[in-house]
Short mmCIF file of N, CA and C in Angstrom, two decimals:
data_model
loop_
_atom_site.label_atom_id
_atom_site.label_comp_id
_atom_site.label_asym_id
_atom_site.label_seq_id
_atom_site.Cartn_x
_atom_site.Cartn_y
_atom_site.Cartn_z
N UNK A 19 -19.33 28.50 1.89
CA UNK A 19 -18.51 28.59 3.66
C UNK A 19 -17.95 27.49 3.73
N UNK A 20 -16.56 27.97 3.98
CA UNK A 20 -15.85 26.67 4.52
C UNK A 20 -15.33 26.85 5.60
N UNK A 21 -14.46 25.50 6.36
CA UNK A 21 -13.99 25.50 8.20
C UNK A 21 -12.15 25.40 7.36
N UNK A 22 -11.49 25.83 8.84
CA UNK A 22 -10.22 24.93 8.86
C UNK A 22 -10.63 24.52 10.00
N UNK A 23 -9.95 23.64 10.20
CA UNK A 23 -10.07 22.49 11.36
C UNK A 23 -8.70 21.71 12.31
N UNK A 24 -8.54 22.22 13.00
CA UNK A 24 -6.96 22.19 13.63
C UNK A 24 -7.57 21.03 14.58
N UNK A 25 -6.85 19.84 14.51
CA UNK A 25 -7.28 18.29 15.34
C UNK A 25 -6.42 17.89 15.70
N UNK A 26 -6.56 17.37 17.38
CA UNK A 26 -5.32 16.68 17.60
C UNK A 26 -5.92 14.80 17.81
N UNK A 27 -5.41 13.76 17.72
CA UNK A 27 -6.45 12.93 18.48
C UNK A 27 -5.83 11.76 17.47
N UNK A 28 -6.48 10.19 17.31
CA UNK A 28 -6.24 9.56 17.11
C UNK A 28 -6.35 9.33 15.33
N UNK A 29 -5.67 8.92 14.46
CA UNK A 29 -6.11 8.23 12.89
C UNK A 29 -6.07 6.86 12.93
N UNK A 30 -5.74 5.75 13.49
CA UNK A 30 -5.71 4.33 12.97
C UNK A 30 -4.84 3.75 14.58
N UNK A 31 -4.73 2.88 14.23
CA UNK A 31 -4.26 2.28 15.65
C UNK A 31 -2.43 2.62 15.35
N UNK A 32 -2.43 3.08 16.65
CA UNK A 32 -0.71 3.63 16.74
C UNK A 32 -0.26 4.56 15.95
N UNK A 33 -1.37 5.39 15.71
CA UNK A 33 -1.39 6.85 15.18
C UNK A 33 -1.87 8.04 15.63
N UNK A 34 -0.89 9.03 15.76
CA UNK A 34 -1.49 9.80 16.87
C UNK A 34 -1.58 10.96 15.53
N UNK A 35 -2.35 12.29 15.57
CA UNK A 35 -2.40 13.71 14.77
C UNK A 35 -2.67 14.21 15.75
N UNK A 36 -1.12 15.21 16.01
CA UNK A 36 -1.04 16.34 16.54
C UNK A 36 -0.86 17.83 15.87
N UNK A 37 -1.69 18.16 16.18
CA UNK A 37 -2.60 19.69 15.43
C UNK A 37 -2.65 19.54 14.07
N UNK A 38 -3.44 18.75 13.38
CA UNK A 38 -3.24 18.47 11.58
C UNK A 38 -4.26 19.50 11.77
N UNK A 39 -3.57 20.44 10.71
CA UNK A 39 -4.60 21.60 9.80
C UNK A 39 -5.28 21.08 8.54
N UNK A 40 -6.45 21.25 8.82
CA UNK A 40 -7.50 20.72 7.63
C UNK A 40 -8.27 21.43 7.18
N UNK A 41 -8.43 22.05 6.18
CA UNK A 41 -8.76 23.48 5.34
C UNK A 41 -9.60 22.89 4.71
N UNK A 42 -10.22 23.85 3.85
CA UNK A 42 -12.06 23.17 3.01
C UNK A 42 -12.49 22.88 3.19
N UNK A 43 -12.88 22.47 4.75
CA UNK A 43 -14.25 21.21 5.11
C UNK A 43 -15.59 21.91 5.16
N UNK A 44 -16.22 21.59 4.24
CA UNK A 44 -17.53 21.50 3.95
C UNK A 44 -18.59 21.10 5.13
N UNK A 45 -18.14 20.33 5.79
CA UNK A 45 -18.80 20.14 7.00
C UNK A 45 -17.73 18.87 7.89
N UNK A 46 -19.17 18.89 8.99
CA UNK A 46 -18.34 18.51 10.35
C UNK A 46 -18.95 17.63 10.92
N UNK A 47 -19.13 16.54 11.75
CA UNK A 47 -19.96 15.57 12.99
C UNK A 47 -19.42 15.21 14.04
N UNK A 48 -19.80 15.48 14.80
CA UNK A 48 -19.02 15.32 16.43
C UNK A 48 -19.75 13.91 16.39
N UNK A 49 -19.61 13.11 17.17
CA UNK A 49 -20.43 11.98 17.02
C UNK A 49 -20.17 11.97 18.74
N UNK A 50 -20.96 12.05 19.91
CA UNK A 50 -19.98 12.71 21.19
C UNK A 50 -20.19 10.71 21.67
N UNK A 51 -21.13 10.01 21.40
CA UNK A 51 -21.56 9.06 21.64
C UNK A 51 -19.84 8.05 21.70
N UNK A 52 -19.45 8.24 20.88
CA UNK A 52 -18.10 7.10 19.96
C UNK A 52 -17.07 7.89 19.97
N UNK A 53 -16.91 9.80 20.23
CA UNK A 53 -16.07 10.31 20.53
C UNK A 53 -14.70 10.75 19.52
N UNK A 54 -15.96 11.17 18.35
CA UNK A 54 -14.96 10.41 16.79
C UNK A 54 -15.77 12.17 15.96
N UNK A 55 -15.29 13.03 15.03
CA UNK A 55 -15.25 14.34 14.74
C UNK A 55 -14.90 13.70 13.00
N UNK A 56 -16.08 13.75 12.64
CA UNK A 56 -16.06 12.78 10.71
C UNK A 56 -16.38 13.87 10.07
N UNK A 57 -15.34 14.56 8.87
CA UNK A 57 -15.55 16.17 7.73
C UNK A 57 -15.47 15.13 6.65
N UNK A 58 -15.66 16.51 6.07
CA UNK A 58 -15.88 16.21 4.70
C UNK A 58 -14.95 17.91 4.27
N UNK A 59 -13.93 17.63 3.49
CA UNK A 59 -12.67 18.61 3.10
C UNK A 59 -12.37 18.43 1.86
N UNK A 60 -11.34 19.26 0.48
CA UNK A 60 -11.20 19.05 -0.59
C UNK A 60 -10.11 17.90 -0.09
N UNK A 61 -9.78 17.87 0.96
CA UNK A 61 -8.41 16.40 0.95
C UNK A 61 -9.51 15.23 1.10
N UNK A 62 -10.45 15.19 1.45
CA UNK A 62 -11.46 13.74 1.31
C UNK A 62 -12.09 13.61 2.18
N UNK A 63 -12.37 12.44 3.12
CA UNK A 63 -13.32 12.40 4.07
C UNK A 63 -12.34 11.93 5.14
N UNK A 64 -12.30 12.83 5.95
CA UNK A 64 -11.43 12.37 7.23
C UNK A 64 -12.45 11.99 8.23
N UNK A 65 -11.63 10.83 9.41
CA UNK A 65 -12.15 10.40 11.00
C UNK A 65 -11.39 10.95 12.24
N UNK A 66 -11.80 10.89 12.95
CA UNK A 66 -10.41 10.99 14.19
C UNK A 66 -11.26 11.10 15.36
N UNK A 67 -10.60 10.02 16.17
CA UNK A 67 -11.17 9.92 17.59
C UNK A 67 -10.30 11.41 17.78
N UNK A 68 -11.63 11.85 19.02
CA UNK A 68 -11.50 12.47 19.71
C UNK A 68 -11.68 12.62 21.05
N UNK A 69 -11.41 11.39 21.78
CA UNK A 69 -11.93 10.47 23.33
C UNK A 69 -10.54 10.98 24.37
N UNK A 70 -9.31 11.65 23.67
CA UNK A 70 -8.64 12.17 24.66
C UNK A 70 -9.03 13.85 24.67
N UNK A 71 -9.78 14.58 23.66
CA UNK A 71 -10.19 16.33 23.72
C UNK A 71 -10.26 16.02 25.47
N UNK A 72 -10.41 17.64 25.29
CA UNK A 72 -10.43 18.50 26.50
C UNK A 72 -11.15 19.14 26.39
N UNK A 73 -11.07 19.90 24.85
CA UNK A 73 -11.08 20.87 24.53
C UNK A 73 -11.78 21.71 23.08
N UNK A 74 -13.27 22.24 23.07
CA UNK A 74 -13.32 21.80 21.68
C UNK A 74 -13.58 23.91 21.34
N UNK A 75 -13.41 23.92 20.49
CA UNK A 75 -13.87 25.44 20.68
C UNK A 75 -14.60 25.97 18.85
N UNK A 76 -15.43 27.08 18.55
CA UNK A 76 -16.12 26.94 17.31
C UNK A 76 -15.93 28.21 17.10
N UNK A 77 -15.12 28.84 16.21
CA UNK A 77 -15.20 30.61 16.30
C UNK A 77 -15.63 30.33 14.68
N UNK A 78 -16.56 31.66 14.19
CA UNK A 78 -16.45 32.26 13.11
C UNK A 78 -16.89 33.90 13.35
N UNK A 79 -16.03 33.92 12.00
CA UNK A 79 -15.45 35.11 12.23
C UNK A 79 -15.95 35.54 10.33
N UNK A 80 -16.63 36.00 9.96
CA UNK A 80 -17.44 36.92 8.23
C UNK A 80 -17.82 35.66 8.24
N UNK A 81 -17.22 34.68 7.33
CA UNK A 81 -17.86 33.68 6.20
C UNK A 81 -16.70 32.19 6.43
N UNK A 82 -16.12 32.68 7.94
CA UNK A 82 -14.79 32.05 7.74
C UNK A 82 -14.82 30.75 9.45
N UNK A 83 -15.39 29.83 9.44
CA UNK A 83 -14.92 29.31 10.70
C UNK A 83 -14.02 28.10 10.74
N UNK A 84 -13.78 27.96 11.92
CA UNK A 84 -12.86 28.00 12.62
C UNK A 84 -12.88 26.29 13.35
N UNK A 85 -12.58 25.74 14.12
CA UNK A 85 -12.98 24.23 14.49
C UNK A 85 -11.65 24.17 15.60
N UNK A 86 -10.95 24.14 16.31
CA UNK A 86 -9.77 23.50 17.17
C UNK A 86 -10.31 21.84 18.43
N UNK A 87 -9.82 21.17 17.93
CA UNK A 87 -10.29 20.27 19.16
C UNK A 87 -8.60 19.77 19.55
N UNK A 88 -8.32 19.99 21.42
CA UNK A 88 -7.06 19.18 21.25
C UNK A 88 -7.23 18.89 22.85
#
């Protein structure tokens, strides 16, 4: 099963990601202490700061997961 992740956050110094969509995500970890999400996908390993996020929604429909962080 893979997931689609839509995330708004910071991806580096002075680099903001707004509603970035990543498909084929095979795993993700939310670090609540560092306010980071780390995930593996067919696009490689990504890490995004979710410090300013106010909402995290996870939905499962059949064998598909959707994770939205904004």
